[in-house]
Amino acid sequence: MAATRRLSHTVAVITINHPPVNALSSAVRRSLVKEFGDADKDPSVEAIVLSGANGKFSAGADIREFSTSAFKTVPSLEEINGTIEGSRKPVVAAIEGVALGGGLELALACHYRVADIQAHVGLPEVLIGILPAAGGTQRLPRLIGVPAALDMIVRGSRISATEALQLGIVDEVVQNNTIEAAIQLARKVVGRPLDIRRLSAVPVRSPPSIDAFLDAAMEKARRQFRGARAPLACIEAVGASVKLPYSQGVAKERDLFLSLWATGQPQAQQYAFFAERGVGKWSLPTGGRWDTVPPKPIRSAAVIGLGTMGRGIVISLSKAKIPVIALEQDMKQLEQGSKAVNGLLEREAEKMKKQGQTAALGNGLGSVHFTVDFGELRDVDLIIEAVYENMKLKKEIFRRLSSICKPDAFLCTNTSGLNIDEIASVTNRPQQVIGTHFFSPANIMRLLEVVRGRETSLTTIATAMNIGKVLGKVAVLVGNCPLFVGNRMLGPYLDQANYLLEEGCRPEEVDQALEEFGFAMGPFRMMDLAGLDVGWRSRMEKGLTGAKVPAGTPTCQRGGTRYSPLADMLCELGRFGQKSGKGWYQYGEPGGRNAKPDPWVLVFLEMYRSTHQIKQRPVNREEILERCLYALINEGFKVLEDGIASGPEDIDVIYNNGYGWPKHTGGPMYYAATVGLPRVLEQLEKYYKANVDVPNMKPTFLLKKLAAVGGPPIKEWRTQLGNLSNKL
Ligand code: 3H9
């Protein structure tokens, strides 16, 4: 049964029961109509409570149904909401767990709402490329006013029950027995007038100059969400709630939903949604399913190194209520690190207090103990080493851990590209060594690349993946190769960006093209933020800088491969990016954040071109995009060929969550599929022919193979990959 009904004296309790999240599928909708109809007709029923089974109200419409005919079957959710709101008997929503999207819209159609203190509510439709389309954009502004509603809808934010109470979204918050509290409230309000509780009939509270307000919101959303259409549609729909009567507002909402669907963005974002949930479920290319192996419980953890990464990891663990030992090499570093960590923890506690979580959950943070004594790590379940990227130092630490830590402790290394097997080789437990590549700042960024070594056991993989989940991250399992997946694919992308400068572009031109495509930051602004010196120092360590560039050679070469020394040259001049106040842009002062084009860079580029007799040529936006994006995508195919990622979805999840790739295009591999693989192949071949000294532009075997069969939909690539691994 998709929805059930029981009687509690004079109150009918209707319960949505559609595991795992009580999504409002067509079967649930039909069932709701029947149960409401029966409750309405039943003379012994004076009031109705609507709840969800298994401690969850509802996660909204069934996203899987959107692209099927089931979505269009009647009754629509908005029709059901109309029926509930119009009921002559008071209806109270009992919100436990989540009321999201259509789930919250359903609750807004009820006359009263009671929420459990641990519940969350929100309209996150925008995050899957659509807008609330069951009256949410019309009822929420009527309940809490336009500014607050617009903010929630455009950001798709989830808020706690306490915040919902403050905003007036729910009428009561209870510590426990939510359904019982809803039944009590339902009894209490029997006989009270319902008209003022019917949100569709309530006037909207809007700012005095609504047009200017909406224009400003539109302008901000265009800048912030670069190319994503759903936030703009949300603003338009909320605008309609002010300007149109409810029935027309809802019609507008429906039209906007349909026009969004036609852009292809919802399909891409919904692919990304399910890809995120799927990354935990694949088997290893080498055989063996880690997701069926139980993870070991982690009751305590330690972090070694309290630099930027280590601090963020400590905060993440503490937020997940895992007690942490934070270790530094000496008292001075420990003092600095502990001060920074304590500051961040205070901010977290403050945030939680605002959300009303402290009262319900005690302190809400796991304890952090600071030390310089390795001996204290003796009994810890899992250790994350987060010192700087230096193989010698990391090996030294792992040797030490190996002798100190209890035999079943897991040893993780936070590295963005070093060889996990080499690190594991110095320990007495290589099967318990694994890479955990966090992204900076680690307490905020959602992505975690979990890197399996040759000997890493399935239990270790399962435990590391589970820790990712416990920390609220999207953990993606990847293989061990230089730079793993994300950074490895970034290399060819950045190479192309540099070559484009050599050939005639300005940094801001390249950045603009990629930012208009939807990247949060173009490559040059990104490099300036990360610090150009990081790559430069690492290249110097490997003896890869200072390539001799014979004057008059049109492109610089290193070992027969094209190499752009531009970034090295900037570093030699002390231009490291934001931290030094100058890099590809100028920032006014060291640490400045406002990137301004720098005329000096143009002169520098002109001199470089003249030294190498490179004739500057105009490069259009299409070429900038194709060369940068297709180079990155081509490397993605290579990553798949090499078995470093188990499927294209994994790569997309990595890019969507760690590299600012615009989610509304689905991720690099999904984007390639929508462009058409034959087209991607054709363009790569063209650019490779013009630059045979750029090996990473040479189309990969897998791309060619998939293009040869017409570029199948992305969900079929795994089959082709299976066939391929038989051949390789
Ligand atoms: C909407 O409501 C439109 C309306 O305005 C009106 C339209 C007319 N549908 O995330 P989890 C699955 S749009 C179908 O791992 P958690 C999910 O795929 C909707 N399936 O668990 C997974 O399946 P599997 C607006 C859904 O505890 C399983 O449930 N609502 C849906 O970490 C568990 O999910 C949203 O955007 C769904 N709506 O987090 C909310 N939701 O086991 C989207 C989940 O096969 N959902 N599944 O892999 C979420 O944010 C999280 O899933 C939630 C639970 C917080 C609920």
Tab-separated table of N, CA and C in Angstrom, residues 235-340:
chain	number	residue	atom	x	y	z
A	235	ILE	N	12.751	32.358	-9.799
A	235	ILE	CA	12.492	33.782	-9.512
A	235	ILE	C	11.244	34.241	-10.268
A	236	GLU	N	11.153	33.801	-11.521
A	236	GLU	CA	9.980	34.188	-12.317
A	236	GLU	C	8.694	33.677	-11.655
A	237	ALA	N	8.744	32.452	-11.186
A	237	ALA	CA	7.543	31.856	-10.589
A	237	ALA	C	7.165	32.569	-9.293
A	238	VAL	N	8.177	32.885	-8.455
A	238	VAL	CA	7.872	33.597	-7.209
A	238	VAL	C	7.318	34.991	-7.546
A	239	GLY	N	7.876	35.607	-8.593
A	239	GLY	CA	7.358	36.898	-9.055
A	239	GLY	C	5.873	36.775	-9.412
A	240	ALA	N	5.523	35.660	-10.036
A	240	ALA	CA	4.118	35.453	-10.432
A	240	ALA	C	3.213	35.350	-9.212
A	241	SER	N	3.757	34.877	-8.084
A	241	SER	CA	2.913	34.754	-6.882
A	241	SER	C	2.455	36.126	-6.402
A	242	VAL	N	3.257	37.161	-6.718
A	242	VAL	CA	2.894	38.513	-6.295
A	242	VAL	C	1.948	39.134	-7.307
A	243	LYS	N	2.203	38.836	-8.572
A	243	LYS	CA	1.515	39.594	-9.620
A	243	LYS	C	0.228	38.941	-10.115
A	244	LEU	N	0.106	37.646	-9.872
A	244	LEU	CA	-1.044	36.933	-10.427
A	244	LEU	C	-1.866	36.283	-9.325
A	245	PRO	N	-3.157	36.084	-9.582
A	245	PRO	CA	-3.915	35.298	-8.612
A	245	PRO	C	-3.375	33.873	-8.548
A	246	TYR	N	-3.665	33.161	-7.462
A	246	TYR	CA	-3.060	31.848	-7.242
A	246	TYR	C	-3.208	30.912	-8.445
A	247	SER	N	-4.413	30.821	-8.992
A	247	SER	CA	-4.638	29.825	-10.066
A	247	SER	C	-3.743	30.128	-11.270
A	248	GLN	N	-3.575	31.423	-11.582
A	248	GLN	CA	-2.708	31.768	-12.723
A	248	GLN	C	-1.229	31.581	-12.372
A	249	GLY	N	-0.920	31.841	-11.115
A	249	GLY	CA	0.462	31.638	-10.660
A	249	GLY	C	0.873	30.182	-10.804
A	250	VAL	N	-0.045	29.286	-10.440
A	250	VAL	CA	0.253	27.858	-10.539
A	250	VAL	C	0.392	27.437	-12.007
A	251	ALA	N	-0.446	28.061	-12.858
A	251	ALA	CA	-0.351	27.739	-14.296
A	251	ALA	C	1.019	28.187	-14.827
A	252	LYS	N	1.463	29.339	-14.361
A	252	LYS	CA	2.780	29.862	-14.764
A	252	LYS	C	3.881	28.904	-14.298
A	253	GLU	N	3.739	28.445	-13.071
A	253	GLU	CA	4.707	27.507	-12.494
A	253	GLU	C	4.806	26.254	-13.379
A	254	ARG	N	3.662	25.751	-13.801
A	254	ARG	CA	3.650	24.541	-14.642
A	254	ARG	C	4.322	24.815	-15.996
A	255	ASP	N	3.999	25.982	-16.585
A	255	ASP	CA	4.614	26.327	-17.883
A	255	ASP	C	6.130	26.413	-17.754
A	256	LEU	N	6.574	27.032	-16.669
A	256	LEU	CA	8.027	27.167	-16.467
A	256	LEU	C	8.674	25.800	-16.306
A	257	PHE	N	7.982	24.904	-15.620
A	257	PHE	CA	8.495	23.542	-15.446
A	257	PHE	C	8.701	22.903	-16.824
A	258	LEU	N	7.690	23.035	-17.683
A	258	LEU	CA	7.773	22.399	-19.012
A	258	LEU	C	8.879	23.028	-19.850
A	259	SER	N	9.013	24.365	-19.756
A	259	SER	CA	10.050	24.997	-20.583
A	259	SER	C	11.443	24.629	-20.071
A	260	LEU	N	11.566	24.443	-18.765
A	260	LEU	CA	12.865	23.998	-18.248
A	260	LEU	C	13.195	22.608	-18.774
A	261	TRP	N	12.195	21.748	-18.758
A	261	TRP	CA	12.416	20.370	-19.193
A	261	TRP	C	12.975	20.337	-20.615
A	262	ALA	N	12.486	21.278	-21.436
A	262	ALA	CA	12.909	21.307	-22.840
A	262	ALA	C	14.366	21.729	-23.011
A	263	THR	N	14.984	22.317	-21.970
A	263	THR	CA	16.390	22.751	-22.115
A	263	THR	C	17.373	21.593	-21.964
A	264	GLY	N	16.920	20.473	-21.402
A	264	GLY	CA	17.831	19.344	-21.171
A	264	GLY	C	18.573	19.459	-19.844
A	265	GLN	N	18.521	20.623	-19.201
A	265	GLN	CA	19.258	20.780	-17.937
A	265	GLN	C	18.712	19.894	-16.812
A	266	PRO	N	17.365	19.766	-16.680
A	266	PRO	CA	16.890	18.879	-15.602
A	266	PRO	C	17.379	17.451	-15.790
A	267	GLN	N	17.384	16.974	-17.036
A	267	GLN	CA	17.836	15.593	-17.271
A	267	GLN	C	19.299	15.450	-16.834
A	268	ALA	N	20.122	16.478	-17.166
A	268	ALA	CA	21.540	16.420	-16.803
A	268	ALA	C	21.699	16.431	-15.283
A	269	GLN	N	20.949	17.292	-14.604
A	269	GLN	CA	21.108	17.399	-13.157
A	269	GLN	C	20.543	16.184	-12.438
A	270	GLN	N	19.513	15.582	-13.028
A	270	GLN	CA	18.956	14.386	-12.391
A	270	GLN	C	19.872	13.178	-12.624
A	271	TYR	N	20.517	13.169	-13.778
A	271	TYR	CA	21.564	12.159	-14.010
A	271	TYR	C	22.633	12.322	-12.918
A	272	ALA	N	23.031	13.591	-12.678
A	272	ALA	CA	24.073	13.853	-11.670
A	272	ALA	C	23.596	13.423	-10.277
A	273	PHE	N	22.323	13.650	-9.987
A	273	PHE	CA	21.759	13.253	-8.683
A	273	PHE	C	21.908	11.742	-8.479
A	274	PHE	N	21.482	10.968	-9.476
A	274	PHE	CA	21.546	9.512	-9.321
A	274	PHE	C	22.992	9.003	-9.421
A	275	ALA	N	23.824	9.699	-10.209
A	275	ALA	CA	25.241	9.306	-10.295
A	275	ALA	C	25.878	9.403	-8.908
A	276	GLU	N	25.533	10.478	-8.181
A	276	GLU	CA	26.081	10.664	-6.831
A	276	GLU	C	25.689	9.522	-5.915
A	277	ARG	N	24.441	9.081	-6.056
A	277	ARG	CA	23.992	7.984	-5.203
A	277	ARG	C	24.552	6.648	-5.667
A	278	GLY	N	24.945	6.591	-6.932
A	278	GLY	CA	25.427	5.320	-7.485
A	278	GLY	C	26.907	5.074	-7.254
A	279	VAL	N	27.677	6.130	-6.936
A	279	VAL	CA	29.129	5.932	-6.862
A	279	VAL	C	29.528	4.931	-5.786
A	280	GLY	N	28.646	4.757	-4.815
A	280	GLY	CA	28.983	3.816	-3.749
A	280	GLY	C	28.680	2.379	-4.113
A	281	LYS	N	28.244	2.143	-5.321
A	281	LYS	CA	27.688	0.805	-5.573
A	281	LYS	C	28.396	-0.062	-6.599
A	282	TRP	N	29.467	0.451	-7.182
A	282	TRP	CA	30.064	-0.335	-8.262
A	282	TRP	C	31.118	-1.313	-7.767
A	283	SER	N	31.293	-2.359	-8.559
A	283	SER	CA	32.343	-3.316	-8.210
A	283	SER	C	33.676	-2.806	-8.759
A	284	LEU	N	34.760	-3.409	-8.297
A	284	LEU	CA	36.082	-3.001	-8.774
A	284	LEU	C	36.336	-3.547	-10.169
A	285	PRO	N	37.052	-2.815	-11.011
A	285	PRO	CA	37.379	-3.348	-12.335
A	285	PRO	C	38.163	-4.647	-12.206
A	286	THR	N	38.887	-4.776	-11.097
A	286	THR	CA	39.696	-5.985	-10.914
A	286	THR	C	38.878	-7.127	-10.326
A	287	GLY	N	37.584	-6.900	-10.120
A	287	GLY	CA	36.734	-7.927	-9.519
A	287	GLY	C	36.596	-7.678	-8.029
A	288	GLY	N	35.505	-8.182	-7.445
A	288	GLY	CA	35.288	-7.986	-6.008
A	288	GLY	C	34.389	-6.798	-5.774
A	289	ARG	N	33.363	-7.005	-4.988
A	289	ARG	CA	32.442	-5.900	-4.699
A	289	ARG	C	32.708	-5.427	-3.290
A	290	TRP	N	33.236	-4.215	-3.173
A	290	TRP	CA	33.524	-3.717	-1.839
A	290	TRP	C	32.252	-3.265	-1.146
A	291	ASP	N	31.211	-2.918	-1.952
A	291	ASP	CA	30.024	-2.364	-1.306
A	291	ASP	C	29.172	-3.430	-0.608
A	292	THR	N	29.562	-4.702	-0.734
A	292	THR	CA	28.837	-5.734	-0.003
A	292	THR	C	29.613	-6.157	1.254
A	293	VAL	N	30.817	-5.585	1.416
A	293	VAL	CA	31.648	-5.917	2.584
A	293	VAL	C	31.318	-4.930	3.704
A	294	PRO	N	31.062	-5.430	4.922
A	294	PRO	CA	30.715	-4.469	5.995
A	294	PRO	C	31.915	-3.602	6.380
A	295	PRO	N	31.706	-2.285	6.505
A	295	PRO	CA	32.805	-1.425	6.966
A	295	PRO	C	33.053	-1.652	8.455
A	296	LYS	N	34.253	-1.374	8.901
A	296	LYS	CA	34.558	-1.464	10.343
A	296	LYS	C	34.093	-0.161	11.003
A	297	PRO	N	33.551	-0.270	12.203
A	297	PRO	CA	33.136	0.972	12.882
A	297	PRO	C	34.364	1.807	13.275
A	298	ILE	N	34.255	3.100	13.102
A	298	ILE	CA	35.368	3.997	13.487
A	298	ILE	C	34.909	4.805	14.692
A	299	ARG	N	35.500	4.510	15.842
A	299	ARG	CA	35.069	5.185	17.082
A	299	ARG	C	36.030	6.305	17.477
A	300	SER	N	37.225	6.269	16.874
A	300	SER	CA	38.177	7.343	17.164
A	300	SER	C	39.067	7.532	15.941
A	301	ALA	N	39.558	8.752	15.783
A	301	ALA	CA	40.407	9.031	14.621
A	301	ALA	C	41.529	9.958	15.033
A	302	ALA	N	42.546	10.017	14.174
A	302	ALA	CA	43.629	10.978	14.411
A	302	ALA	C	43.970	11.641	13.096
A	303	VAL	N	44.415	12.883	13.184
A	303	VAL	CA	44.861	13.608	11.987
A	303	VAL	C	46.278	14.083	12.246
A	304	ILE	N	47.168	13.797	11.300
A	304	ILE	CA	48.566	14.223	11.462
A	304	ILE	C	48.819	15.398	10.538
A	305	GLY	N	49.203	16.508	11.120
A	305	GLY	CA	49.470	17.715	10.324
A	305	GLY	C	48.271	18.649	10.411
A	306	LEU	N	48.509	19.861	10.924
A	306	LEU	CA	47.395	20.798	11.086
A	306	LEU	C	47.550	22.011	10.179
A	307	GLY	N	47.966	21.757	8.940
A	307	GLY	CA	47.947	22.802	7.921
A	307	GLY	C	46.499	22.966	7.466
A	308	THR	N	46.307	23.667	6.359
A	308	THR	CA	44.939	23.941	5.894
A	308	THR	C	44.125	22.656	5.749
A	309	MET	N	44.726	21.635	5.123
A	309	MET	CA	43.980	20.400	4.893
A	309	MET	C	43.676	19.690	6.205
A	310	GLY	N	44.707	19.542	7.039
A	310	GLY	CA	44.530	18.833	8.306
A	310	GLY	C	43.453	19.482	9.167
A	311	ARG	N	43.461	20.801	9.222
A	311	ARG	CA	42.469	21.512	10.036
A	311	ARG	C	41.057	21.183	9.556
A	312	GLY	N	40.874	21.253	8.233
A	312	GLY	CA	39.545	20.978	7.669
A	312	GLY	C	39.102	19.553	7.968
A	313	ILE	N	40.056	18.615	7.925
A	313	ILE	CA	39.702	17.205	8.174
A	313	ILE	C	39.315	17.016	9.647
A	314	VAL	N	40.051	17.681	10.540
A	314	VAL	CA	39.710	17.595	11.975
A	314	VAL	C	38.274	18.091	12.183
A	315	ILE	N	37.956	19.223	11.569
A	315	ILE	CA	36.604	19.793	11.750
A	315	ILE	C	35.554	18.814	11.217
A	316	SER	N	35.814	18.227	10.053
A	316	SER	CA	34.851	17.282	9.470
A	316	SER	C	34.604	16.122	10.424
A	317	LEU	N	35.672	15.567	10.979
A	317	LEU	CA	35.525	14.422	11.888
A	317	LEU	C	34.764	14.846	13.145
A	318	SER	N	35.119	16.009	13.665
A	318	SER	CA	34.468	16.468	14.885
A	318	SER	C	32.975	16.712	14.640
A	319	LYS	N	32.660	17.274	13.464
A	319	LYS	CA	31.242	17.504	13.137
A	319	LYS	C	30.474	16.186	13.052
A	320	ALA	N	31.199	15.129	12.662
A	320	ALA	CA	30.551	13.815	12.584
A	320	ALA	C	30.569	13.122	13.943
A	321	LYS	N	30.939	13.875	14.960
A	321	LYS	CA	30.975	13.405	16.364
A	321	LYS	C	31.973	12.282	16.596
A	322	ILE	N	33.022	12.244	15.794
A	322	ILE	CA	34.085	11.261	16.010
A	322	ILE	C	35.192	11.960	16.804
A	323	PRO	N	35.534	11.429	17.980
A	323	PRO	CA	36.623	12.054	18.750
A	323	PRO	C	37.927	11.996	17.955
A	324	VAL	N	38.650	13.118	17.937
A	324	VAL	CA	39.863	13.201	17.115
A	324	VAL	C	41.071	13.551	17.957
A	325	ILE	N	42.191	12.909	17.637
A	325	ILE	CA	43.473	13.358	18.173
A	325	ILE	C	44.157	14.104	17.030
A	326	ALA	N	44.525	15.352	17.288
A	326	ALA	CA	45.166	16.159	16.244
A	326	ALA	C	46.643	16.307	16.607
A	327	LEU	N	47.505	15.860	15.689
A	327	LEU	CA	48.932	15.797	16.019
A	327	LEU	C	49.767	16.716	15.123
A	328	GLU	N	50.688	17.430	15.759
A	328	GLU	CA	51.646	18.242	14.998
A	328	GLU	C	53.060	17.843	15.394
A	329	GLN	N	54.041	18.295	14.589
A	329	GLN	CA	55.404	17.830	14.849
A	329	GLN	C	56.084	18.537	16.014
A	330	ASP	N	55.702	19.802	16.290
A	330	ASP	CA	56.310	20.483	17.440
A	330	ASP	C	55.296	21.430	18.086
A	331	MET	N	55.664	21.940	19.259
A	331	MET	CA	54.729	22.753	20.043
A	331	MET	C	54.305	24.026	19.310
A	332	LYS	N	55.245	24.593	18.540
A	332	LYS	CA	54.926	25.849	17.866
A	332	LYS	C	53.815	25.619	16.821
A	333	GLN	N	54.040	24.583	16.021
A	333	GLN	CA	53.034	24.268	14.978
A	333	GLN	C	51.714	23.860	15.631
A	334	LEU	N	51.838	23.129	16.756
A	334	LEU	CA	50.628	22.656	17.441
A	334	LEU	C	49.806	23.840	17.948
A	335	GLU	N	50.520	24.826	18.481
A	335	GLU	CA	49.833	25.998	19.019
A	335	GLU	C	49.069	26.723	17.896
A	336	GLN	N	49.789	26.906	16.782
A	336	GLN	CA	49.144	27.590	15.634
A	336	GLN	C	47.937	26.799	15.151
A	337	GLY	N	48.153	25.489	14.982
A	337	GLY	CA	47.088	24.637	14.448
A	337	GLY	C	45.906	24.577	15.384
A	338	SER	N	46.168	24.430	16.691
A	338	SER	CA	45.053	24.275	17.624
A	338	SER	C	44.244	25.561	17.707
A	339	LYS	N	44.936	26.697	17.600
A	339	LYS	CA	44.226	27.980	17.638
A	339	LYS	C	43.255	28.065	16.450
A	340	ALA	N	43.766	27.689	15.290
A	340	ALA	CA	42.927	27.754	14.084
A	340	ALA	C	41.760	26.770	14.186
